[in-house]
Coordinates of C-alpha atoms in Angstrom, one line a residue:
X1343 CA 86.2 60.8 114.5
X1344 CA 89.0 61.8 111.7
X1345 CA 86.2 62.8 109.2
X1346 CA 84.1 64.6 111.8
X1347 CA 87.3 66.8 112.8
X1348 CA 88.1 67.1 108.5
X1349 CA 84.5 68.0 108.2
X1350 CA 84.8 70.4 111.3
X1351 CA 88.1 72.0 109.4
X1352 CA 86.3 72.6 106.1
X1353 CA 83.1 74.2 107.7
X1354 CA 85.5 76.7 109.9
X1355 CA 87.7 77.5 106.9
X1356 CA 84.9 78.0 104.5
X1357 CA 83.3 80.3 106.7
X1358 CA 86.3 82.1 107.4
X1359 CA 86.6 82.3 103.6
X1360 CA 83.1 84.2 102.9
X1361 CA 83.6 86.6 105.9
X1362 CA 86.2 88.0 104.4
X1363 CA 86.0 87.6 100.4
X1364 CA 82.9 90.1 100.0
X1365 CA 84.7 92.9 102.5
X1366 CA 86.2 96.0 100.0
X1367 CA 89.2 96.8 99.8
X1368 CA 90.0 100.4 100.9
X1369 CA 92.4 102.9 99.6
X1370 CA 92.7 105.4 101.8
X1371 CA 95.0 108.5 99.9
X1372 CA 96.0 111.4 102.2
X1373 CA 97.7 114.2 101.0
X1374 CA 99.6 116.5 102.7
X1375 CA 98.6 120.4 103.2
X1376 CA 96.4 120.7 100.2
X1377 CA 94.3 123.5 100.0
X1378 CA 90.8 123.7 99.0
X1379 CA 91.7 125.4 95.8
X1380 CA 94.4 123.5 94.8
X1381 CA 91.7 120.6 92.8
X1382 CA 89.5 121.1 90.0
X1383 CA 86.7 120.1 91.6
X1384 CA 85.9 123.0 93.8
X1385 CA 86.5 125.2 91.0
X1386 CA 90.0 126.0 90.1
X1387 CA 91.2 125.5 86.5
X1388 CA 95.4 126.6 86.7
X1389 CA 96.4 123.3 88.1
X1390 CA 94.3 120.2 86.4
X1391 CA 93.5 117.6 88.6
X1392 CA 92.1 115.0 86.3
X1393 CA 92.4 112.1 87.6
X1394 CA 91.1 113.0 91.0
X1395 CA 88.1 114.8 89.8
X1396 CA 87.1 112.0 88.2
X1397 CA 87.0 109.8 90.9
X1398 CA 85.3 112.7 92.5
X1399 CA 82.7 113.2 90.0
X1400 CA 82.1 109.7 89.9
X1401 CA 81.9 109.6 93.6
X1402 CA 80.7 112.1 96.5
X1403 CA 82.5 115.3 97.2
X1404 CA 82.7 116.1 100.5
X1405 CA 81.5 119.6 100.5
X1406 CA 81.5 119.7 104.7
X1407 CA 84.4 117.6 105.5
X1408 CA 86.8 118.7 108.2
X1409 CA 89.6 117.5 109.3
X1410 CA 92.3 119.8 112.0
X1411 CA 94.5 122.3 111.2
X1412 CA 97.6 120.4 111.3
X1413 CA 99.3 117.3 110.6
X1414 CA 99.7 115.1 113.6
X1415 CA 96.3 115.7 115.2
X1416 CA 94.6 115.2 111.9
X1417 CA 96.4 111.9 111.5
X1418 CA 95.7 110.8 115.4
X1419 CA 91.7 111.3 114.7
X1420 CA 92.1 109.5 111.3
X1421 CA 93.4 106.3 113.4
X1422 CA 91.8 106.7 116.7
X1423 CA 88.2 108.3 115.6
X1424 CA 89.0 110.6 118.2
X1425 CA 89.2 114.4 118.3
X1426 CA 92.7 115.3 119.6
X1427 CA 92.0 116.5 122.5
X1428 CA 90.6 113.1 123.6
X1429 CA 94.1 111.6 122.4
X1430 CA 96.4 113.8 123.8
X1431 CA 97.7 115.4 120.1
X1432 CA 95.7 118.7 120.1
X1433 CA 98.8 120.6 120.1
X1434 CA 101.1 121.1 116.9
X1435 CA 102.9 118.2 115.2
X1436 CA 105.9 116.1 116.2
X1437 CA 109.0 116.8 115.7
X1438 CA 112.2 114.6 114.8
X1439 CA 113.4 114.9 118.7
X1440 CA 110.1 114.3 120.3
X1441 CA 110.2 111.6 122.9
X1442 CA 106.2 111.5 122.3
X1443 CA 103.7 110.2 120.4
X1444 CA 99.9 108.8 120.1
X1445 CA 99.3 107.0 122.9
X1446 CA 99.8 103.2 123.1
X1447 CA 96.9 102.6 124.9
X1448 CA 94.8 103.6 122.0
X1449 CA 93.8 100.7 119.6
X1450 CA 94.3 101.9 115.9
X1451 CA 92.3 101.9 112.8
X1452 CA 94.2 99.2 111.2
X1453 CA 94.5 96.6 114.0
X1454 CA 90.3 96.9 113.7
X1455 CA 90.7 96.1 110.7
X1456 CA 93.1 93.0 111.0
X1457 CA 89.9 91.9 112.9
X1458 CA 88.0 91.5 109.9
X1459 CA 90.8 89.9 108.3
X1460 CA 92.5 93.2 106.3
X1461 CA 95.8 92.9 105.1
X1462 CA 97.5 96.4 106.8
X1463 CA 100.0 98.4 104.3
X1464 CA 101.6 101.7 104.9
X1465 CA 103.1 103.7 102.3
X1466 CA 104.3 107.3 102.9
X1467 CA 104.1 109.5 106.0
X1468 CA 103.6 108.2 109.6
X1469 CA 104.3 111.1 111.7
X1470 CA 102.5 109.6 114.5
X1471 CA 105.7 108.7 117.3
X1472 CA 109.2 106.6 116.6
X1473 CA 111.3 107.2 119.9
X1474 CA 110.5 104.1 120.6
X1475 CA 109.7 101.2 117.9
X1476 CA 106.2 100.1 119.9
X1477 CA 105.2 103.8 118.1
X1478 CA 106.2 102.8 114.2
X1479 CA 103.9 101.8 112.4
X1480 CA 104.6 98.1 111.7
X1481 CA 103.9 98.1 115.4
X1482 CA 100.4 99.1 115.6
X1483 CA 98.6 97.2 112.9
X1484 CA 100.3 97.6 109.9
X1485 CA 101.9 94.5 108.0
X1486 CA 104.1 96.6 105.7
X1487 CA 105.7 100.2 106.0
X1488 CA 107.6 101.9 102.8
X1489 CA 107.9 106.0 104.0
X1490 CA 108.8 107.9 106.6
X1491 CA 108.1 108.6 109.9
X1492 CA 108.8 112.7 110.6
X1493 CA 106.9 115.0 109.3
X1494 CA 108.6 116.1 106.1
X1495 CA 111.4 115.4 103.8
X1496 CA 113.1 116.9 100.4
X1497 CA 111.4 114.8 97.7
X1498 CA 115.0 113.7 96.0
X1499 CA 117.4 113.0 99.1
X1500 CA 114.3 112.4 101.6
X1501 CA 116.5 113.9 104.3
X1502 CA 114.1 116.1 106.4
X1503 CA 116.0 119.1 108.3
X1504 CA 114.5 120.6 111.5
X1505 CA 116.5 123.2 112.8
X1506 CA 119.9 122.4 113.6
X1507 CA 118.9 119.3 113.0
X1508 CA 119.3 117.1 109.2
X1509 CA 119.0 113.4 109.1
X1510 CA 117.6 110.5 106.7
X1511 CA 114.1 109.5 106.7
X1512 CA 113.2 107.0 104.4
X1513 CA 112.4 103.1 105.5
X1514 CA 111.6 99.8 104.6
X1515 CA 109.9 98.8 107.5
X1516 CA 112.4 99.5 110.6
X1517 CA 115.3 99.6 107.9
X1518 CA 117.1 102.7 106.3
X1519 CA 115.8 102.6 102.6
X1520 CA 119.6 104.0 101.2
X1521 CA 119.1 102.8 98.1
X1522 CA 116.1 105.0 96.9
X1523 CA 118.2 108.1 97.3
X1524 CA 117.5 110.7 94.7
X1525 CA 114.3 108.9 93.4
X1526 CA 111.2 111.6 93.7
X1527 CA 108.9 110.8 97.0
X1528 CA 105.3 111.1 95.1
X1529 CA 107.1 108.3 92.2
X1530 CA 108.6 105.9 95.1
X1531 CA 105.3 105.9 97.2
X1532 CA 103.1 105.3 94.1
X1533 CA 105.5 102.7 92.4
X1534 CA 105.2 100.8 96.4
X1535 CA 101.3 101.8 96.2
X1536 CA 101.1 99.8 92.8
X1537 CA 103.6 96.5 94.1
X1538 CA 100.8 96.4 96.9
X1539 CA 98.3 95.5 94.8
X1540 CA 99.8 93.5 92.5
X1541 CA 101.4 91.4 94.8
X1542 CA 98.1 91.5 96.9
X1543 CA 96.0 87.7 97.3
X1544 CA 92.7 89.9 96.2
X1545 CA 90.5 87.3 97.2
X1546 CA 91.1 88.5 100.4
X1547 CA 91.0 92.2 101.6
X1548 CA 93.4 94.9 101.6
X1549 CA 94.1 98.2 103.2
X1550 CA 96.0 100.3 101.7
X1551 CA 97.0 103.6 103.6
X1552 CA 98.9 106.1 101.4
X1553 CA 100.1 109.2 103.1
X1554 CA 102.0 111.2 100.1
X1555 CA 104.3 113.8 101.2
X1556 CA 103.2 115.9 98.5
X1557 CA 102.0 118.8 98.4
X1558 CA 103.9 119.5 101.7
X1559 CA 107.1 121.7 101.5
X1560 CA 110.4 120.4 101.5
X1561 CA 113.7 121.3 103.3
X1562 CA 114.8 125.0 103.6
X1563 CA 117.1 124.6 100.6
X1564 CA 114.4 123.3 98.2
X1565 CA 111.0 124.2 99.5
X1566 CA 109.2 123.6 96.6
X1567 CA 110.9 120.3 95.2
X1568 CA 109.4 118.9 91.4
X1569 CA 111.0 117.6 88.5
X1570 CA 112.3 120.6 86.1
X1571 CA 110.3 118.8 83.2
X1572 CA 107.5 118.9 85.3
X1573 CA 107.8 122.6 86.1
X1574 CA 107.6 123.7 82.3
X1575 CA 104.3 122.3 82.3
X1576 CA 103.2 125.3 84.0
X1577 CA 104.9 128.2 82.4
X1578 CA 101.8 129.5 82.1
X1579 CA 101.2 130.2 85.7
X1580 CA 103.5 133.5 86.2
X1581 CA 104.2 133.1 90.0
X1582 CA 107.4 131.2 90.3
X1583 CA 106.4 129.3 93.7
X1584 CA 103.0 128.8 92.6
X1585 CA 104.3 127.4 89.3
X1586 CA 106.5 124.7 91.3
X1587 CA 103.6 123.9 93.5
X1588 CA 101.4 123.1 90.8
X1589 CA 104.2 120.4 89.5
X1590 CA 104.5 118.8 92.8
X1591 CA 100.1 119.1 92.7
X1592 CA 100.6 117.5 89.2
X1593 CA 102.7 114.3 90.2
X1594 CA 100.3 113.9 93.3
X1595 CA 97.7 113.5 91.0
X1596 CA 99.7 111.5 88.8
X1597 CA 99.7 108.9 91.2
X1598 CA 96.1 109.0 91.9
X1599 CA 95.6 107.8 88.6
X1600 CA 98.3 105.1 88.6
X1601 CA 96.8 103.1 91.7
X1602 CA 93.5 103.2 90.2
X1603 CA 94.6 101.9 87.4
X1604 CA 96.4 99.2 89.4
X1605 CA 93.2 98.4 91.4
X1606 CA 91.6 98.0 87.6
X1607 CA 94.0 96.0 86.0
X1608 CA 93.8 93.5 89.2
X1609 CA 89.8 93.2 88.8
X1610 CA 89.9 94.9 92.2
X1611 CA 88.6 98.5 91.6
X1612 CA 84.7 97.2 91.7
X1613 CA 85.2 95.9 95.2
X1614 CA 87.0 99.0 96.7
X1615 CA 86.4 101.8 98.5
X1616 CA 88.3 104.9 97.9
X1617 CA 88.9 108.3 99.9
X1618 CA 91.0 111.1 98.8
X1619 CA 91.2 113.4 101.4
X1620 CA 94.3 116.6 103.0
X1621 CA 95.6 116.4 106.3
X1622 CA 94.7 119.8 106.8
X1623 CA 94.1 123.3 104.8
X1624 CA 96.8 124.5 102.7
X1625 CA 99.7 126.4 103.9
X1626 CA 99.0 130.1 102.4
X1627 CA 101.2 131.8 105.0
X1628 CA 103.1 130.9 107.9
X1629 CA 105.1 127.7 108.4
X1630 CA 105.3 125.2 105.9
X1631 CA 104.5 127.6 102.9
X1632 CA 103.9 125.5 100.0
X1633 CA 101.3 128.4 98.4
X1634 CA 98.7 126.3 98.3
X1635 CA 95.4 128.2 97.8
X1636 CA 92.4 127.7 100.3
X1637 CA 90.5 130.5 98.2
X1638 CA 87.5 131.7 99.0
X1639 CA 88.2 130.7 102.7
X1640 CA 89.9 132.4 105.3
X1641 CA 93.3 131.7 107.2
X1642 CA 94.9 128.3 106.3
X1643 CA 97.2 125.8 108.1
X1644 CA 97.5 125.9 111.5
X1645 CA 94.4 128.2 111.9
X1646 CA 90.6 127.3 113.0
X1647 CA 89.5 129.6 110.3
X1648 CA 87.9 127.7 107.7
X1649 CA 91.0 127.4 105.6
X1650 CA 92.5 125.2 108.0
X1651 CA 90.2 122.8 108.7
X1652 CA 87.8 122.8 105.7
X1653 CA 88.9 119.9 103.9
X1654 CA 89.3 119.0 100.1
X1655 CA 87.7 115.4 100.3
X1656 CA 86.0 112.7 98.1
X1657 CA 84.7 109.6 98.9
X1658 CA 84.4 106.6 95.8
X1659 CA 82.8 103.5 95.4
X1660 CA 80.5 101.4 93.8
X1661 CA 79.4 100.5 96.8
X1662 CA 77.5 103.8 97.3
X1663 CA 73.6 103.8 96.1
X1664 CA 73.6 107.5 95.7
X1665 CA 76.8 108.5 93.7
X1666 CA 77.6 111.2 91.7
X1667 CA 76.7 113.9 93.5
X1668 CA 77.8 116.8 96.2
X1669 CA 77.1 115.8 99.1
X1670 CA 76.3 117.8 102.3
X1671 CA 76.7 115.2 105.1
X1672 CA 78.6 117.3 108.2
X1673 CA 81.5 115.2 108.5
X1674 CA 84.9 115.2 110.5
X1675 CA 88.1 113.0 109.7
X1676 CA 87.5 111.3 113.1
X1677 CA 84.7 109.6 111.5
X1678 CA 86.4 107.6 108.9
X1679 CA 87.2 105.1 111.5
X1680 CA 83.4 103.7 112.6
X1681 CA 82.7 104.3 108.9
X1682 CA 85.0 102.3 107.0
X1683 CA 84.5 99.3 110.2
X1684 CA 80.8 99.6 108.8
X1685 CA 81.3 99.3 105.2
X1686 CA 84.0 96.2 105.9
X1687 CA 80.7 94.8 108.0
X1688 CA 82.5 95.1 111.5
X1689 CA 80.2 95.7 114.6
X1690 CA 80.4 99.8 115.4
X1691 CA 78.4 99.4 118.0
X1692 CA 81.4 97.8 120.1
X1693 CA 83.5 100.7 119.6
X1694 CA 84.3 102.9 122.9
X1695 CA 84.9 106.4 123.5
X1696 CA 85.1 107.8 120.3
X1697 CA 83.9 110.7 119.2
X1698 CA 84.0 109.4 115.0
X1699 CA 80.2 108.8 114.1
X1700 CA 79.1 105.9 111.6
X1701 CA 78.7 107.8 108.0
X1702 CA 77.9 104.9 105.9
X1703 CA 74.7 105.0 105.2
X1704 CA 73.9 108.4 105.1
X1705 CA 76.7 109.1 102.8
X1706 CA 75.4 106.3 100.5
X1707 CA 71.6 106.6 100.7
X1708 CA 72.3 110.9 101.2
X1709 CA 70.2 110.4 104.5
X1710 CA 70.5 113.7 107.2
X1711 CA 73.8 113.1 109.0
X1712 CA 73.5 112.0 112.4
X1713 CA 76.8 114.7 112.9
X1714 CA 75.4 117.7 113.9
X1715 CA 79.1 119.6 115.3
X1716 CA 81.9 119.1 115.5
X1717 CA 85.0 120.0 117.7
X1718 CA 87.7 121.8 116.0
X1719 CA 90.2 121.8 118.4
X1720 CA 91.2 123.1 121.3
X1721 CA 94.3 124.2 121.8
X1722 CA 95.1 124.3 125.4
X1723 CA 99.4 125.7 124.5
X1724 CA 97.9 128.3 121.8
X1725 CA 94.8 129.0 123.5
X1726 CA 92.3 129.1 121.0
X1727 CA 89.8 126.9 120.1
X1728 CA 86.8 126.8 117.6
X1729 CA 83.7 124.5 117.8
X1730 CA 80.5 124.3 114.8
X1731 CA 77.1 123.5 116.1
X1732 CA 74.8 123.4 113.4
X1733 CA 75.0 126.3 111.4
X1734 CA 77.3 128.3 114.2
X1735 CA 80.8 128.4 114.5
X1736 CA 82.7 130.2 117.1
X1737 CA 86.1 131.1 117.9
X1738 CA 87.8 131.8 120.3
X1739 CA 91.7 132.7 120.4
X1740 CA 94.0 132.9 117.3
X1741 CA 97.4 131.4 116.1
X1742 CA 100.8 133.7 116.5
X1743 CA 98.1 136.5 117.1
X1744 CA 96.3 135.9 114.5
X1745 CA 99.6 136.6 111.7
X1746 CA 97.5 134.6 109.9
X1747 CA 93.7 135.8 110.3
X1748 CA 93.8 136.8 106.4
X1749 CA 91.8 136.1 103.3
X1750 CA 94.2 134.2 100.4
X1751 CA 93.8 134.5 96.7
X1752 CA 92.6 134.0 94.4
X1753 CA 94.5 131.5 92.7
X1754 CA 93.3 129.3 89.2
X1755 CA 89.8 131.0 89.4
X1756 CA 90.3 132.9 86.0
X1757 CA 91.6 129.7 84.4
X1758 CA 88.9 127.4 81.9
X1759 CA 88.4 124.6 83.1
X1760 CA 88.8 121.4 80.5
X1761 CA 86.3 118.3 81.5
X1762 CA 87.8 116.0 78.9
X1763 CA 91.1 115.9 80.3
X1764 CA 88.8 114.3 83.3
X1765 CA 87.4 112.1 81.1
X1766 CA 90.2 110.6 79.0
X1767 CA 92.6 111.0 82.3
X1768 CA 94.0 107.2 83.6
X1769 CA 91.3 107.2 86.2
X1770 CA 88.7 108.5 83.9
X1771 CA 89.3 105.4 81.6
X1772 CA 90.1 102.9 84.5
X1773 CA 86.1 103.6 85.8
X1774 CA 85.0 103.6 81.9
X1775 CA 86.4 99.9 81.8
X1776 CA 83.8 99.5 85.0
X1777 CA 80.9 100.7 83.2
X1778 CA 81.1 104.3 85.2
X1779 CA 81.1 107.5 82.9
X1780 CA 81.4 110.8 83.1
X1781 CA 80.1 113.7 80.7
X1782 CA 81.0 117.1 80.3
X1783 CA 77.5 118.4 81.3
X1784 CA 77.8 116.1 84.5
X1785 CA 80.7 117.6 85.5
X1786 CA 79.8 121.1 84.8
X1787 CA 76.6 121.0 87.3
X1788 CA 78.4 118.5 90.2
X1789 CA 82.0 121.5 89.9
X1790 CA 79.3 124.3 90.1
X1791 CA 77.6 123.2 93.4
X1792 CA 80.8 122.4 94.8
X1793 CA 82.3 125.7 93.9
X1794 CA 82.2 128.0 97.1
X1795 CA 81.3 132.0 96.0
X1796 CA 81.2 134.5 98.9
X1797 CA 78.8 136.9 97.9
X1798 CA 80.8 140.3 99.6
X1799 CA 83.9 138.9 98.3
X1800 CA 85.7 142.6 98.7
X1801 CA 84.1 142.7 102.2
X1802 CA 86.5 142.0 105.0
X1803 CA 85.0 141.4 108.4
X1804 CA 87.2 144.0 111.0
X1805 CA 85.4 143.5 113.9
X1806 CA 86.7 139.7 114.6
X1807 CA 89.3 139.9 117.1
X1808 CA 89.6 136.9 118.3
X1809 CA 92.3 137.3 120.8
X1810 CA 90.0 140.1 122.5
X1811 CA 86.7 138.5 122.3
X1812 CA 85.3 134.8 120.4
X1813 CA 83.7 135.7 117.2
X1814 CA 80.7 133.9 115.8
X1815 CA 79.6 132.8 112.1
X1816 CA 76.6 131.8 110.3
X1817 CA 78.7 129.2 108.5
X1818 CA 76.3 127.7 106.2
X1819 CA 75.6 131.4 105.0
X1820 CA 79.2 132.7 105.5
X1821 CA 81.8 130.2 104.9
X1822 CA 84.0 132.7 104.5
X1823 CA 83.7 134.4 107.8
X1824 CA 83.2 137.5 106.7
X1825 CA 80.3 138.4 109.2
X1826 CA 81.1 138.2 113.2
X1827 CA 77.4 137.7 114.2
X1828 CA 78.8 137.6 118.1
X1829 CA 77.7 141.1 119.4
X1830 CA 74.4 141.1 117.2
X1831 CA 73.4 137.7 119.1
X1832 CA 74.6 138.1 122.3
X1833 CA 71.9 137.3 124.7

């Protein structure tokens, strides 16, 4: 009986073993109001971006990717696979006060994951509900959280302010990290992305969630926080504010580089899945100005234009059978959810009322996405909303009548580009020690196709009103909205 039950014990445990040893790990690397114009890859050259355009050279980029046109919904789809409006967090973000958050009721990416035996880790920004600890994040699936949970902080103090409000947000966990005072955000979150790994049992797999604050601004009294030596890098670039952007961009994609590395030196990086990807477009205008650049696009954060909620995206792996390449797939950030459950081999077909569609294998195989529109929001407070079906978009409403219904730009576009700063980058040589590489000519055809050009660039479309009536775009030909189709096609 003893050696039936020992026998018993060994089978379970051995099976337990190989469902979980062959499942990738997945990095998952959010950044905070990028724009579309702010990486190399879709055709700017002020502000290099090596080590993320290599990954995305290597990789897919994600020429249709959307994601919402601010923070907190984004982040609510990203863990629910639900648009916002389905989660209750289509409206704005949440601030320090709020006695809100996502719903409890909703089950969360990583406690799906934990399923599958994952090992959860946070590191960055939450901004998803803390008025009550059941809304933290160690609370709903995550083993480990370094960050913090509002939606912004000053990258040296990491004291967000709010008003009339000011207070310190930075935590171990459900602890007050004091001791990492004046230590620069992107370098703490990427110095706790790299202990991760290393301390990581990588038989065994790992989540990793890192939500950088960068490129988002900081507090009122240094908006655009970088370190000075990192500034004179960019003397180049004339525009004071653009200039500090491009540092904080720099050190953002710094730490890109460093946690590949990481996954590389650990033997990890060949079993791991990796997604680069904003929260939402960059803030041009309006609140939050970082001067990012969403150039060619129109309108930015906190619009439905497709500045806002065009997203800067890549997808790695060498997992994928069709790499290297731009890919087309219509996809929304809802859909990460069912599609990283399918490449960890969970069962998507359990999943509930979501509206995130399985993307594996179309992304990998580049099959016709099964995604054919997608819900932008709506906006029930502001009263706009904008949906794409096909090639149509329409919208309907603005945001702070429309202050922000503008083209941007451009920014970097008269800049040369320089491919072997890609290729030697950290990242560049961590997927060389993989047997991936990368050559100029490669990356000269996959940056052209990825490089939006609006052919009337000097035409500006003055018949959209959206406040007064929806307006309507052929996207795939206009994806600068520069042609309101809506009276042509009325029926």
């Amino acid at each position: 009986m003893n050696k039936l039950l020992v026998l018993f014990l060994l089978v379970t445990l051995c099976s337990a073993s190989e469902s979980t040893v062959n499942r990738p790990h997945i990095v998952f690397i959010l950044a905070d109001d990028l724009g579309w114009n702010d990486v190399g890859f879709h055709g700017s050259g002020q502000i290099p971006t090596p080590n993320i355009d290599a990954l995305a050279y290597s990789g897919l980029i994600m020429n249709n990717y959307y994601v919402t046109p601010v923070c907190t919904p984004s982040r609510s789809a990203l863990m629910t696979g639900k648009y916002p409006i389905h989660n209750g967090m289509q409206h704005a973000v949440l601030f320090g006060g709020e006695a809100r958050g996502l719903p409890l009721a909703e089950k969360l990416l990583p406690e799906y994951l934990k399923e599958l035996g994952y090992t959860n880790r946070i590191v960055g920004k939450w901004h998803l509900g803390w008025y009550t600890k059941e809304y933290t994040p160690t609370y709903r699936g995550f083993d480990s959280h370094l960050g913090y949970w509002t939606g912004h902080q000053d990258y040296f103090d990491h004291t967000a302010v709010e008003g009339a409000n000011w207070g310190l947000d930075m935590r171990r966990n459900m602890e007050v990290a004091y001791d990492l005072h004046g230590s620069y955000s992107t370098d703490v979150f990427a110095k706790e992305a790299v202990n991760v790994i290393n301390s990581h049992n990588s038989s065994t797999p790992l989540f990793l969630y890192l939500a950088h604050a960068a490129v988002h601004s900081g507090n009122p009294y240094n908006p655009l926080p970088a370190p000075d030596e990192t500034v004179e890098k960019f003397d180049y670039i004339t525009d004071y504010k653009r200039q500090r952007f491009a540092a904080i961009m720099s050190k953002l994609d710094d730490s890109v580089g460093t946690v590949v590395n990481a996954l590389a030196e650990r033997n990890m990086l060949e079993n791991s899945v990796i997604i680069f990807s904003t929260d939402n477009g960059g803030a041009e205008a309006g609140f939050n100005l970082n001067h990012a650049s969403n150039y060619p696009l129109k309108g930015g954060k906190n619009t439905l234009w497709e500045g806002g909620v065009r997203g800067a995206g890549l997808l790695w792996s060498p997992l994928i059978k069709q790499p290297q390449r731009v890919a087309r797939q219509f996809m929304h950030i809802s859909d990460w959810l069912p599609t990283l459950l399918s490449i960890a081999g969970g069962n998507v077909s359990q999943l509930e009322n979501i509206d995130g569609v399985d993307q594996w294998q179309s992304l990998s195989e580049d099959l016709a996405s099964t995604r054919t529109a997608i819900l932008h929001n709506i906006d029930d407070t502001y009263g706009n909303a904008a949906l794409t079906v096909g090639t149509w978009k329409l919208v309907k409403g603005t945001t702070d009548n429309g202050a922000w219904d503008n083209w941007y730009g451009p920014s970097g576009r008269d800049y040369d580009y320089n491919a072997t700063l890609v290729i030697d980058s950290v990242t560049g040589q961590a997927l060389k020690s993989i047997n991936i590489s990368l050559t100029p000519e490669m990356i000269e055809v996959l940056r052209n196709f990825s490089t939006i050009s609006c052919s009337n660039s000097n035409i500006r479309d003055v018949t959209c009103k959206p406040v007064e009536a929806s307006c309507l775009f052929n996207i795939t030909e206009d994806p600068c909205e520069m042609n309101n189709l809506a009276d042509e096609l009325v029926l």
